[in-house]
Coordinates of C-alpha atoms and ligand atoms in Angstrom, one line a residue:
X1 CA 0.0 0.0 0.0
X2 CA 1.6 3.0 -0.7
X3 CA 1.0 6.1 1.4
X4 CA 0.0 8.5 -1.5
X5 CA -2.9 6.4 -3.5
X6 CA -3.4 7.7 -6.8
X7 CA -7.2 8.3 -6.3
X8 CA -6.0 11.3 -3.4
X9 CA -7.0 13.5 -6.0
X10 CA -10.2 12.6 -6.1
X11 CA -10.9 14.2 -2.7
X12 CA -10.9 17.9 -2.7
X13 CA -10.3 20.0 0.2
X14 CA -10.0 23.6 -1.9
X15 CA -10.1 24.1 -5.8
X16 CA -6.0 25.5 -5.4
X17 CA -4.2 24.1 -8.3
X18 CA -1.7 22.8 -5.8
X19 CA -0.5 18.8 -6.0
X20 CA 2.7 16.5 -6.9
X21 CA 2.3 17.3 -10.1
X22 CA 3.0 20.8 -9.7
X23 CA 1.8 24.6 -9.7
X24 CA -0.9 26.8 -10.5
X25 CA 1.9 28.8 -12.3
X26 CA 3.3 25.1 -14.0
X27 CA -0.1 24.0 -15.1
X28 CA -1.0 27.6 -16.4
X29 CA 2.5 27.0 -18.6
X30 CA 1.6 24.1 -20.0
X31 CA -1.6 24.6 -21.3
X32 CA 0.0 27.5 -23.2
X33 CA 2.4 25.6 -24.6
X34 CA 0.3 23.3 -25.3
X35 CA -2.9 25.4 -26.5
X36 CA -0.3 27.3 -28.9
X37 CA 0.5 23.7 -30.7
X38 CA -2.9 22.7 -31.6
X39 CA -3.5 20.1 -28.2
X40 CA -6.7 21.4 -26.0
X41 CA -6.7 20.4 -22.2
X42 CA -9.8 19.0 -20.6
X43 CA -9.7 19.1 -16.8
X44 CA -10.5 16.7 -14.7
X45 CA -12.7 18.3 -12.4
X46 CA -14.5 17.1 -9.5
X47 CA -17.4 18.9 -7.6
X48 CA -19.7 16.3 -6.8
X49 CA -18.0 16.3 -3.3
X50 CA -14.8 16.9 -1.5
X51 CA -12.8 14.0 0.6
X52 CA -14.2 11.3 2.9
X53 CA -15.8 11.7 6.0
X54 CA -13.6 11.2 9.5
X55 CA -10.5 13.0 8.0
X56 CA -8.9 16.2 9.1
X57 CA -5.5 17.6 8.3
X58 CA -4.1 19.9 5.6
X59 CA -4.6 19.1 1.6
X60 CA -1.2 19.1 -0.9
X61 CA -2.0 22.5 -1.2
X62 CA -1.8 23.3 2.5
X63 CA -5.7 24.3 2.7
X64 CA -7.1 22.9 5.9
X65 CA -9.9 20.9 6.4
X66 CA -12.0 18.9 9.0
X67 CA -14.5 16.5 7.4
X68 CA -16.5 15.6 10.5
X69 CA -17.6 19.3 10.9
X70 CA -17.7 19.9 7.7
X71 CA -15.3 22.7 7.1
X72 CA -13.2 23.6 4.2
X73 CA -11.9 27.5 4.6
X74 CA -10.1 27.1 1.4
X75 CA -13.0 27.6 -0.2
X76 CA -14.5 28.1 2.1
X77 CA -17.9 25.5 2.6
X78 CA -19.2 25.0 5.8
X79 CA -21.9 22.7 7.0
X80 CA -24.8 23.9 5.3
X81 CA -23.4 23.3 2.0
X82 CA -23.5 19.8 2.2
X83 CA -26.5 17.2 1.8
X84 CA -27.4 15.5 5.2
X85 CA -30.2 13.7 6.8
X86 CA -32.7 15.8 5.4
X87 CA -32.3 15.5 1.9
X88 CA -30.2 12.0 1.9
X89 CA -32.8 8.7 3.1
X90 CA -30.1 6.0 4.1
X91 CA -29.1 5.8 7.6
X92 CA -25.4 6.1 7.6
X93 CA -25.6 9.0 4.6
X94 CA -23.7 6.8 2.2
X95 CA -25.2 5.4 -1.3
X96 CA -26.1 1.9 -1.3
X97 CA -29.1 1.2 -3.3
X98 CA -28.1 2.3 -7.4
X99 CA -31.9 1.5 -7.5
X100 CA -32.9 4.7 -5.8
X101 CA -32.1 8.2 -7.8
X102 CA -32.4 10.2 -4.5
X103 CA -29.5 8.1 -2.5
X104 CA -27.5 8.0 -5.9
X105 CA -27.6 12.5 -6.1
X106 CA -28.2 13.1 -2.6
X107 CA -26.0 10.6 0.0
X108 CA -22.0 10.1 -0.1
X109 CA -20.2 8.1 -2.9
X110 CA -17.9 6.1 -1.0
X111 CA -18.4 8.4 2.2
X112 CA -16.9 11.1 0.5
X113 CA -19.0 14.2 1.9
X114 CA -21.7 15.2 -0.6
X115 CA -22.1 18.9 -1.6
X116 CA -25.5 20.4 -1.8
X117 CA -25.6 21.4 -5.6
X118 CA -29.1 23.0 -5.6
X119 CA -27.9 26.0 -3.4
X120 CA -26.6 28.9 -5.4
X121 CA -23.6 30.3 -3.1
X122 CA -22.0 26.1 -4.0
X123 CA -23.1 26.5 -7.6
X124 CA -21.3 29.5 -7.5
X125 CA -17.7 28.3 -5.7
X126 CA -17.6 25.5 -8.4
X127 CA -18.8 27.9 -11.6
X128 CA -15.9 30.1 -9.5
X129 CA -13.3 27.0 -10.0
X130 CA -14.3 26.3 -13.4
X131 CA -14.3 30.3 -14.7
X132 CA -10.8 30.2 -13.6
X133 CA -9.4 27.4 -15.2
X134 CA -11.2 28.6 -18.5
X135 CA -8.8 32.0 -17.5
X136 CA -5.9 29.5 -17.2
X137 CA -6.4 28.5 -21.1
X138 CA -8.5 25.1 -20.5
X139 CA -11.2 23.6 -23.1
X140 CA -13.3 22.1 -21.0
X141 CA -14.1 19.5 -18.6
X142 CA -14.7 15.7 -17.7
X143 CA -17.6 16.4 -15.1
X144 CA -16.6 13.2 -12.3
X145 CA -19.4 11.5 -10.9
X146 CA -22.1 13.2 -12.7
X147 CA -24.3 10.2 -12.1
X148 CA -24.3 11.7 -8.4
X149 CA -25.5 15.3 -9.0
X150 CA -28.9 16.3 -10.4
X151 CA -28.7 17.1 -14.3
X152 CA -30.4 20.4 -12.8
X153 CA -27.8 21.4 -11.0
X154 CA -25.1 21.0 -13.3
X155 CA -27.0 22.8 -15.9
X156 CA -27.2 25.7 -13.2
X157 CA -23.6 25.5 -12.8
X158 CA -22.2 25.5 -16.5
X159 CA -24.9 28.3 -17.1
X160 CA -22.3 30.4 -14.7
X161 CA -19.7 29.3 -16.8
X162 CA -17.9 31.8 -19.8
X163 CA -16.9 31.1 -22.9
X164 CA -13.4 29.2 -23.4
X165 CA -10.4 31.3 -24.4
X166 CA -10.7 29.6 -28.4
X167 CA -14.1 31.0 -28.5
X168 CA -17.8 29.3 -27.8
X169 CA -18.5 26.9 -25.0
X170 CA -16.3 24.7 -23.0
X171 CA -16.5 21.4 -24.6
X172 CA -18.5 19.1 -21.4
X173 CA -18.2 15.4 -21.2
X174 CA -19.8 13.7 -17.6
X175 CA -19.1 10.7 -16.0
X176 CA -22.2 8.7 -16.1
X177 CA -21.6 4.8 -15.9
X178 CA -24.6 3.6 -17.4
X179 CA -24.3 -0.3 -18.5
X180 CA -28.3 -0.6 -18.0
X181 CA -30.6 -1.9 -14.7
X182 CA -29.9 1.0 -12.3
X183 CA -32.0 4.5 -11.9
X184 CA -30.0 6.6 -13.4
X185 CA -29.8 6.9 -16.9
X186 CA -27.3 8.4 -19.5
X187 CA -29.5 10.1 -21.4
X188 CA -30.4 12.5 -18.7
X189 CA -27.6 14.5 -19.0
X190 CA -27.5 14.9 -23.1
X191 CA -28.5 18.4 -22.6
X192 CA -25.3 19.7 -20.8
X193 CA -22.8 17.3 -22.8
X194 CA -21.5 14.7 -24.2
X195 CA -21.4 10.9 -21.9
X196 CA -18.5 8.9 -21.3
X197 CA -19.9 5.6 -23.0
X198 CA -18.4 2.7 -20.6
X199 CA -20.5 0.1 -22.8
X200 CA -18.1 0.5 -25.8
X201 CA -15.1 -0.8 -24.0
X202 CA -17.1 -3.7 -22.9
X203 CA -18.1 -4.8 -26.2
X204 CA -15.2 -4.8 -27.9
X205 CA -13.1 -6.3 -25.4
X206 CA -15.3 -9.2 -26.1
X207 CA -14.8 -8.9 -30.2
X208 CA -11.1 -8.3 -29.8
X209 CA -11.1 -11.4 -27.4
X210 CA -13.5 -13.4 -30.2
X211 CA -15.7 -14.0 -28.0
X212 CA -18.2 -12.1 -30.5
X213 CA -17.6 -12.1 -34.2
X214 CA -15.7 -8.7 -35.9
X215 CA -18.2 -9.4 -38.3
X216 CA -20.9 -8.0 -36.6
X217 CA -19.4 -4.4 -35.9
X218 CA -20.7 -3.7 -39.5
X219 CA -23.1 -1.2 -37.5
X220 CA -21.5 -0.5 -34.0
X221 CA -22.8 2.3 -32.9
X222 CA -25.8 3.5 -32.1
X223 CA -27.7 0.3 -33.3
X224 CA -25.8 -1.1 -30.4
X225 CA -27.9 0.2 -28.2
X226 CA -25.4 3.0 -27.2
X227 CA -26.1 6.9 -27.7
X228 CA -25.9 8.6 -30.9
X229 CA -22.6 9.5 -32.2
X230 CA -23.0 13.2 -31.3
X231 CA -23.5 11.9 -27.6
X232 CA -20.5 9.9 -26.8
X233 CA -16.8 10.3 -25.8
X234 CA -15.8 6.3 -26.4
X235 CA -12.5 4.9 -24.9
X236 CA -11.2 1.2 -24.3
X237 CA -10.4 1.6 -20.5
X238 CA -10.2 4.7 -18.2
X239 CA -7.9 5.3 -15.5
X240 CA -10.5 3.0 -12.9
X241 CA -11.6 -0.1 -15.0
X242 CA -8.2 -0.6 -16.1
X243 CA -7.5 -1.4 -12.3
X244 CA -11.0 -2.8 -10.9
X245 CA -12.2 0.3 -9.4
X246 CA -15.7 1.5 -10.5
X247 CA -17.8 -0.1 -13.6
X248 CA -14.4 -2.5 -14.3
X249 CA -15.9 -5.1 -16.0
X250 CA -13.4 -6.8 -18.6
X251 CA -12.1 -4.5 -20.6
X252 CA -9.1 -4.3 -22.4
X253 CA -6.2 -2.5 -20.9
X254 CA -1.9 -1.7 -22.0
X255 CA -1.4 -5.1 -19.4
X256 CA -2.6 -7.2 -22.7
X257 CA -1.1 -5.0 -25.8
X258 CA -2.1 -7.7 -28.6
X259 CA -5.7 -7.4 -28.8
X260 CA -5.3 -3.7 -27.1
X261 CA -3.9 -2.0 -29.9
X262 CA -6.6 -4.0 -32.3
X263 CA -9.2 -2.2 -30.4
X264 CA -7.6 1.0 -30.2
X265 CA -7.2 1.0 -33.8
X266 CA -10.5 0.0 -34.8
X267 CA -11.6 2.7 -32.3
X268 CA -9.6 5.2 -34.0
X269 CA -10.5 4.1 -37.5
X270 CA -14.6 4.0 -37.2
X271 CA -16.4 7.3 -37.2
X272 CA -18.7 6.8 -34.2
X273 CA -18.3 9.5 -31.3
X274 CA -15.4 11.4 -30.2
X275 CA -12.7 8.8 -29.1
X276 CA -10.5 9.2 -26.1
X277 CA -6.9 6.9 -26.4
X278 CA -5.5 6.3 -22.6
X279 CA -1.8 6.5 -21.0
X280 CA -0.8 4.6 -18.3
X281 CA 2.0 3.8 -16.1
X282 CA 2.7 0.6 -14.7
X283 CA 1.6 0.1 -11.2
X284 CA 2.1 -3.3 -9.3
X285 CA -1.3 -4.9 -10.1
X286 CA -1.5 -6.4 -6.6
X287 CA -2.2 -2.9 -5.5
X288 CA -5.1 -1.5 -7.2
X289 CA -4.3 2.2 -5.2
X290 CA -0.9 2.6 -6.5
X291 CA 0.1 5.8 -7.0
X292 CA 2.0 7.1 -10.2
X293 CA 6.0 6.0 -10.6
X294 CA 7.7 8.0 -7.2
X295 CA 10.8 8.3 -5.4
X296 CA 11.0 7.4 -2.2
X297 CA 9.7 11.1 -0.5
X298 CA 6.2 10.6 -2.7
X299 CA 7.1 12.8 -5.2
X300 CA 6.3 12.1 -8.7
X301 CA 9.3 10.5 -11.2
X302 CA 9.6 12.7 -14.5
X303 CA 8.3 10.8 -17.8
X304 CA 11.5 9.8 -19.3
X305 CA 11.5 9.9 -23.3
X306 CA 14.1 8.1 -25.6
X307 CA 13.3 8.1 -28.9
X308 CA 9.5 7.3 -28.9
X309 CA 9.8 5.1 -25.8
X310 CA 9.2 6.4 -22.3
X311 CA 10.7 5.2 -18.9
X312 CA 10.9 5.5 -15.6
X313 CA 7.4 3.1 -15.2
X314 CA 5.2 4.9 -17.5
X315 CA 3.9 2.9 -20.1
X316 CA 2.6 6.1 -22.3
X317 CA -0.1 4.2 -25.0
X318 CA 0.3 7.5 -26.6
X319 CA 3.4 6.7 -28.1
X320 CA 2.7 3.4 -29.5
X321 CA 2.9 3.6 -33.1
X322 CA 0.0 1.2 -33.7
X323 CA -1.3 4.0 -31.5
X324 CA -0.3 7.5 -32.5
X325 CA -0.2 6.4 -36.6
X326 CA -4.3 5.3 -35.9
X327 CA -4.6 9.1 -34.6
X328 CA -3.0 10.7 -37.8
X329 CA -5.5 7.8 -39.5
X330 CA -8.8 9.5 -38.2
X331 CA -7.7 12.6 -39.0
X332 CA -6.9 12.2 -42.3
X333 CA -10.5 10.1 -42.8
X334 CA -12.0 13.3 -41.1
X335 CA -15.5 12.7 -42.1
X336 CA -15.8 10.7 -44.3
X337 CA -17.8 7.4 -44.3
X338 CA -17.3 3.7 -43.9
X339 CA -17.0 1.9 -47.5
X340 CA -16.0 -1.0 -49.4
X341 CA -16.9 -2.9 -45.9
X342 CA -15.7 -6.5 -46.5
X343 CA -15.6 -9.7 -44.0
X344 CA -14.1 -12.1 -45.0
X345 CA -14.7 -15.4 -42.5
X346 CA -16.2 -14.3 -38.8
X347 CA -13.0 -12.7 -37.8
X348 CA -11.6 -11.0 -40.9
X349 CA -13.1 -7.6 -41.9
X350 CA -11.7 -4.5 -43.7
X351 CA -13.2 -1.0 -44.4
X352 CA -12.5 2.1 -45.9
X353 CA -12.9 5.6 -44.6
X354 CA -13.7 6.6 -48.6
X355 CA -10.8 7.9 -50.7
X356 CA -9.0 8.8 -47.7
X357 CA -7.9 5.7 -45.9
X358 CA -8.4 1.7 -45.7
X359 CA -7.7 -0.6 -43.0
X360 CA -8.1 -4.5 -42.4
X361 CA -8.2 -6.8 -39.2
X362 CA -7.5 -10.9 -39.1
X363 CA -8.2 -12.9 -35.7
X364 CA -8.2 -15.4 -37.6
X365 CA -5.2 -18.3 -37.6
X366 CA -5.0 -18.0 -41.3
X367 CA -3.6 -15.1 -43.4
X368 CA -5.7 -12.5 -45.4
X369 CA -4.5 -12.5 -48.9
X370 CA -6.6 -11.1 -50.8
X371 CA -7.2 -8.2 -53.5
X372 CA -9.5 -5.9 -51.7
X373 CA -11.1 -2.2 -53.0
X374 CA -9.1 -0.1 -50.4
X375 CA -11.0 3.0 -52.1
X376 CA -7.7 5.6 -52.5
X377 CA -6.0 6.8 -55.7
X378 CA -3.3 4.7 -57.1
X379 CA -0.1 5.0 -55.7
X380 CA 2.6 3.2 -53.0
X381 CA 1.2 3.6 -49.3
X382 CA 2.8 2.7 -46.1
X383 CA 1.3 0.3 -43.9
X384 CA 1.1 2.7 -40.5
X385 CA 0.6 -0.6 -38.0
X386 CA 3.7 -2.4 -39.1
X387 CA 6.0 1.4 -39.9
X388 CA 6.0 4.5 -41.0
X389 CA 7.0 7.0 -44.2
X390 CA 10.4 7.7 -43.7
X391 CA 12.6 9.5 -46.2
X392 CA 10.3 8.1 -49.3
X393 CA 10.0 5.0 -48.7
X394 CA 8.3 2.6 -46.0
X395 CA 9.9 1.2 -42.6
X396 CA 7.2 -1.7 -42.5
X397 CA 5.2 -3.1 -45.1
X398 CA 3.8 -1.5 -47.7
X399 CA 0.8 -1.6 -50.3
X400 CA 0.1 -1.0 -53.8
X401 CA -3.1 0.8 -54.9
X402 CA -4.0 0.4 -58.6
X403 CA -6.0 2.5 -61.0
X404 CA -9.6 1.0 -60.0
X405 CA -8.2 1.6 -56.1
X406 CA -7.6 -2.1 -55.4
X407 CA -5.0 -3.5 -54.0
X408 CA -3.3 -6.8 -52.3
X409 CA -4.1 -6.7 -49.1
X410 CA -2.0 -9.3 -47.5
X411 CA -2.3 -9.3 -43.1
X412 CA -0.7 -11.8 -41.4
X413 CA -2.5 -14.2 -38.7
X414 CA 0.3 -15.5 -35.9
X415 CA 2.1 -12.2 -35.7
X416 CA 1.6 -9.3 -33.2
X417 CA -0.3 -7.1 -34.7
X418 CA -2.5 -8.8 -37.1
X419 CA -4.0 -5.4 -39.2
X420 CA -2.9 -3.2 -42.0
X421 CA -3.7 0.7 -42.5
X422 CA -3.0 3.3 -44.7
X423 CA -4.7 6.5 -45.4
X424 CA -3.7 9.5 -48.0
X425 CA -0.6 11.1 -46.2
X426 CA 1.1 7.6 -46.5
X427 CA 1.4 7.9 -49.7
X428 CA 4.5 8.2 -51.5
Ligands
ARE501 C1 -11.4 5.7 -1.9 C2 -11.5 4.3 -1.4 C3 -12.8 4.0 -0.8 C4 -13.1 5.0 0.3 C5 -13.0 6.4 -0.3 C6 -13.2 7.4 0.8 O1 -11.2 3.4 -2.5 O2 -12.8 2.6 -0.3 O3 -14.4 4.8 0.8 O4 -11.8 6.6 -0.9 O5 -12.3 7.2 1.8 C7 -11.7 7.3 -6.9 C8 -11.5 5.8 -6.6 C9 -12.2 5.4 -5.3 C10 -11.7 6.4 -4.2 C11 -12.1 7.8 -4.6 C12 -11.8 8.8 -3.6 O6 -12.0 5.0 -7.7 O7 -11.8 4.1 -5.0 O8 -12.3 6.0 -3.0 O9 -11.4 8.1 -5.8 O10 -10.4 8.9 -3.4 C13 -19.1 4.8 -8.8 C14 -19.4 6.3 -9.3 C15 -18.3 6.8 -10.3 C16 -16.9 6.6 -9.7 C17 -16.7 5.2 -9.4 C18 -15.4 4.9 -8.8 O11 -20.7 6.3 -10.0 O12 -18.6 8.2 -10.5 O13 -17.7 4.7 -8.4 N1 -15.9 7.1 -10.6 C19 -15.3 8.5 -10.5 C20 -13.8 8.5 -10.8 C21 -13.1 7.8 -9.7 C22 -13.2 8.4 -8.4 C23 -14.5 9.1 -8.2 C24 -15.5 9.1 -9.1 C25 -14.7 9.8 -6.9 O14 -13.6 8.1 -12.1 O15 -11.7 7.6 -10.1 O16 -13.0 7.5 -7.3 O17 -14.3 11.1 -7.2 C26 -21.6 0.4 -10.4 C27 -22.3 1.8 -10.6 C28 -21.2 2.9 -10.8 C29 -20.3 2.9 -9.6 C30 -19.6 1.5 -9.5 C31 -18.6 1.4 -8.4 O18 -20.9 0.0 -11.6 O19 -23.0 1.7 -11.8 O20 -21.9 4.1 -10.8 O21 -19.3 3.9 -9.9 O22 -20.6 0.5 -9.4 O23 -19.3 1.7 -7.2
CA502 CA1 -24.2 14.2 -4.9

């Protein structure tokens, strides 16, 4: 057990911008520098409550705080801005029944003291937080444990909210697990966002796994019974199911890379939702609380970077290429729409993103070798998955598009990484 649990940060005792990660001033830096390359920052940020009841002490950014009376001067709240007895029905003011909507908004998720959203002076503090990061340069927000507030209330809040520093509104995605059966729904909060859509993880861990045919993602989506595309932020794992914690179920995580990047990449290459790609570090799985690679005073070890590799435990996804070449992928398919769909047997399909880009899958213990309609003008491409374009000509393999847009499409079955791509800047 280590002393610093990652999941620290998910108890607020202020809204300073104060933790081992650094500065107001060092977080204000980088989203300029980041902001001035083209990469928005969505913040984390969590208002549904502050830390766990029985705790007193001082928070990383030296803001006092004593749960049991509920008081937090960095902010400062005080007792009557927090749900209690009269508005939370379970006895010990916890949520235990996902059946009931009132103990899911009202009571405290995981004992963690729950703030009373529906008075104006805390919809204010938190619109306060917000405003100020917008000043800071930020895009927008992932809204944690939106399933515990009342859609109401955030609406109230974000109505307090200004514009974002690139113009119009800050781009709002909420946490609402929503895998069916309980009383609180997704689509209650379509009005001030986007959801995060846990089911898609879930269902193509089990394709990926083939334990349900590639085949059939000829239509996943919507017709999935998941939220339309203009709904949804999608991702394979999040920083909890990767490690048991909240909705785990079995997804697909950086601990099995093989059928990981598969997902990833179809993720990446089917135009349903926004997509969200993860990075992770590599914590001892026996402890689902580690904290992030440290030294031996808590503080946080620096992301080393050689070449495209990182070190010092973090395991940064990001920089995979099967990973990073599937970004430039969507991009260059930007809108466009699935074509030339083919399956071969259950466990063999290919696509194209029009006459921008083509890509294939096999999970099946014989080869793809085939001519296929990839759908791009004639020319050499680079298969991203296996390389890149470097000085003219391809580090992997590479394809040949003919005048009709057909090419051999040859993907290997007991290798790695058993997919091809190539889209219309790896061309040469
Ligand atoms: C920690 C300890 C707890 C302890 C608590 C207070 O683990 O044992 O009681 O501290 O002392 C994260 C960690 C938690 C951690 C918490 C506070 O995951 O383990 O608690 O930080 O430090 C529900 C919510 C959902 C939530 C998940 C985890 O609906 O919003 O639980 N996810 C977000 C974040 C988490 C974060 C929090 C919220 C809290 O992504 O990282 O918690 O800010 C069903 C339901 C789900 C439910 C799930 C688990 O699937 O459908 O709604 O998710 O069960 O209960
Ligand atoms: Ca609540």
């Amino acid at each position: 057990m280590t002393n610093r649990p990652w999941y620290e940060r998910y108890q607020p005792v202020s809204y300073k911008l104060i933790t081992r990660s650094g500065t107001e001033q060092q977080f204000k830096d980088m989203v300029k520098r980041c902001n001035a390359k083209g990469v928005r920052i969505y913040v984390d940020a969590v208002f549904n409550h502050m830390t766990r009841m029985g705790s007193i002490g001082k928070g990383s950014g030296g803001s006092y705080f004593d749960t049991d009376n509920f008081y937090f001067p960095g902010v400062p709240f005080g007792a009557t801005d927090f749900n209690d007895e009269s508005s939370c029905p379970t006895l010990d003011g916890r949520i235990h029944d996902y059946q009931n909507a009132v103990e899911i908004r009202n009571c405290q998720l995981e004992g963690l003291v729950d703030l009373k959203l529906g008075k104006d002076y805390v919809r204010s503090k938190v619109a306060d937080y917000l405003n100020h990061l917008i000043d800071l340069g930020v895009a927008g927000f992932r809204v944690d444990a939106a399933k515990h507030m009342w859609p109401r209330d955030i609406a109230a809040i974000l109505e307090k909210v200004k514009n974002v520093s690139m113009g119009g509104r800050p781009f709002v995605y909420q946490e609402v697990i929503d895998t069916g059966g309980e009383a609180v729904q997704g689509s209650e909060y379509l009005s001030t966002g986007r959801i995060a859509n846990f089911k898609y993880g879930l269902e193509l861990a089990q394709v990926f796994r083939r334990q349900n045919a590639l085949k059939w993602l000829k239509n996943f989506g919507a017709d999935w019974g998941m939220w339309s595309s203009g709904d949804v932020v999608n991702f394979i794992d999040n920083h909890d199911n990767q490690r048991g914690h909240g909705c785990a179920g079995s997804v697909l995580t950086h601990w099995e890379p093989k059928p990981y990047k598969l997902a990833t990449a179809f993720m990446l290459a089917w135009p349903y939702g926004i997509v969200r790609i993860m990075s992770s570090y590599e914590y001892n799985r026996e402890d689902n609380s580690e904290g992030p690679p440290h030294n031996s005073d808590e503080s946080i070890k620096s992301v080393t970077i050689n070449g495209m590799v990182c070190g010092n435990g973090w395991s940064c996804e990001h920089r995979w290429r099967q990973i990073y070449n599937m970004v430039a992928f969507r991009n260059m398919a930007g809108d466009a729409e699935v074509t030339n769909w083919w399956k071969g047997t259950d466990y063999q399909i290919a696509f194209s993103r029009g006459d921008k880009a083509f890509i294939a899958f096999n999970l099946e213990i014989v080869d793809i070798n085939q001519s296929l309609m990839t759908g791009l003008p004639a020319g050499q491409y680079c298969d991203v998955i296996s390389g890149n374009l470097e000085s003219g000509s391809c580090t992997g393999a590479s394809v040949t598009v003919d005048g009709s847009g057909r090419a051999n499409i040859h993907v290997c079955s007991h290798c790695e990484d058993p997919m091809l791509a190539i889209h219309i800047a790896c061309g040469y």
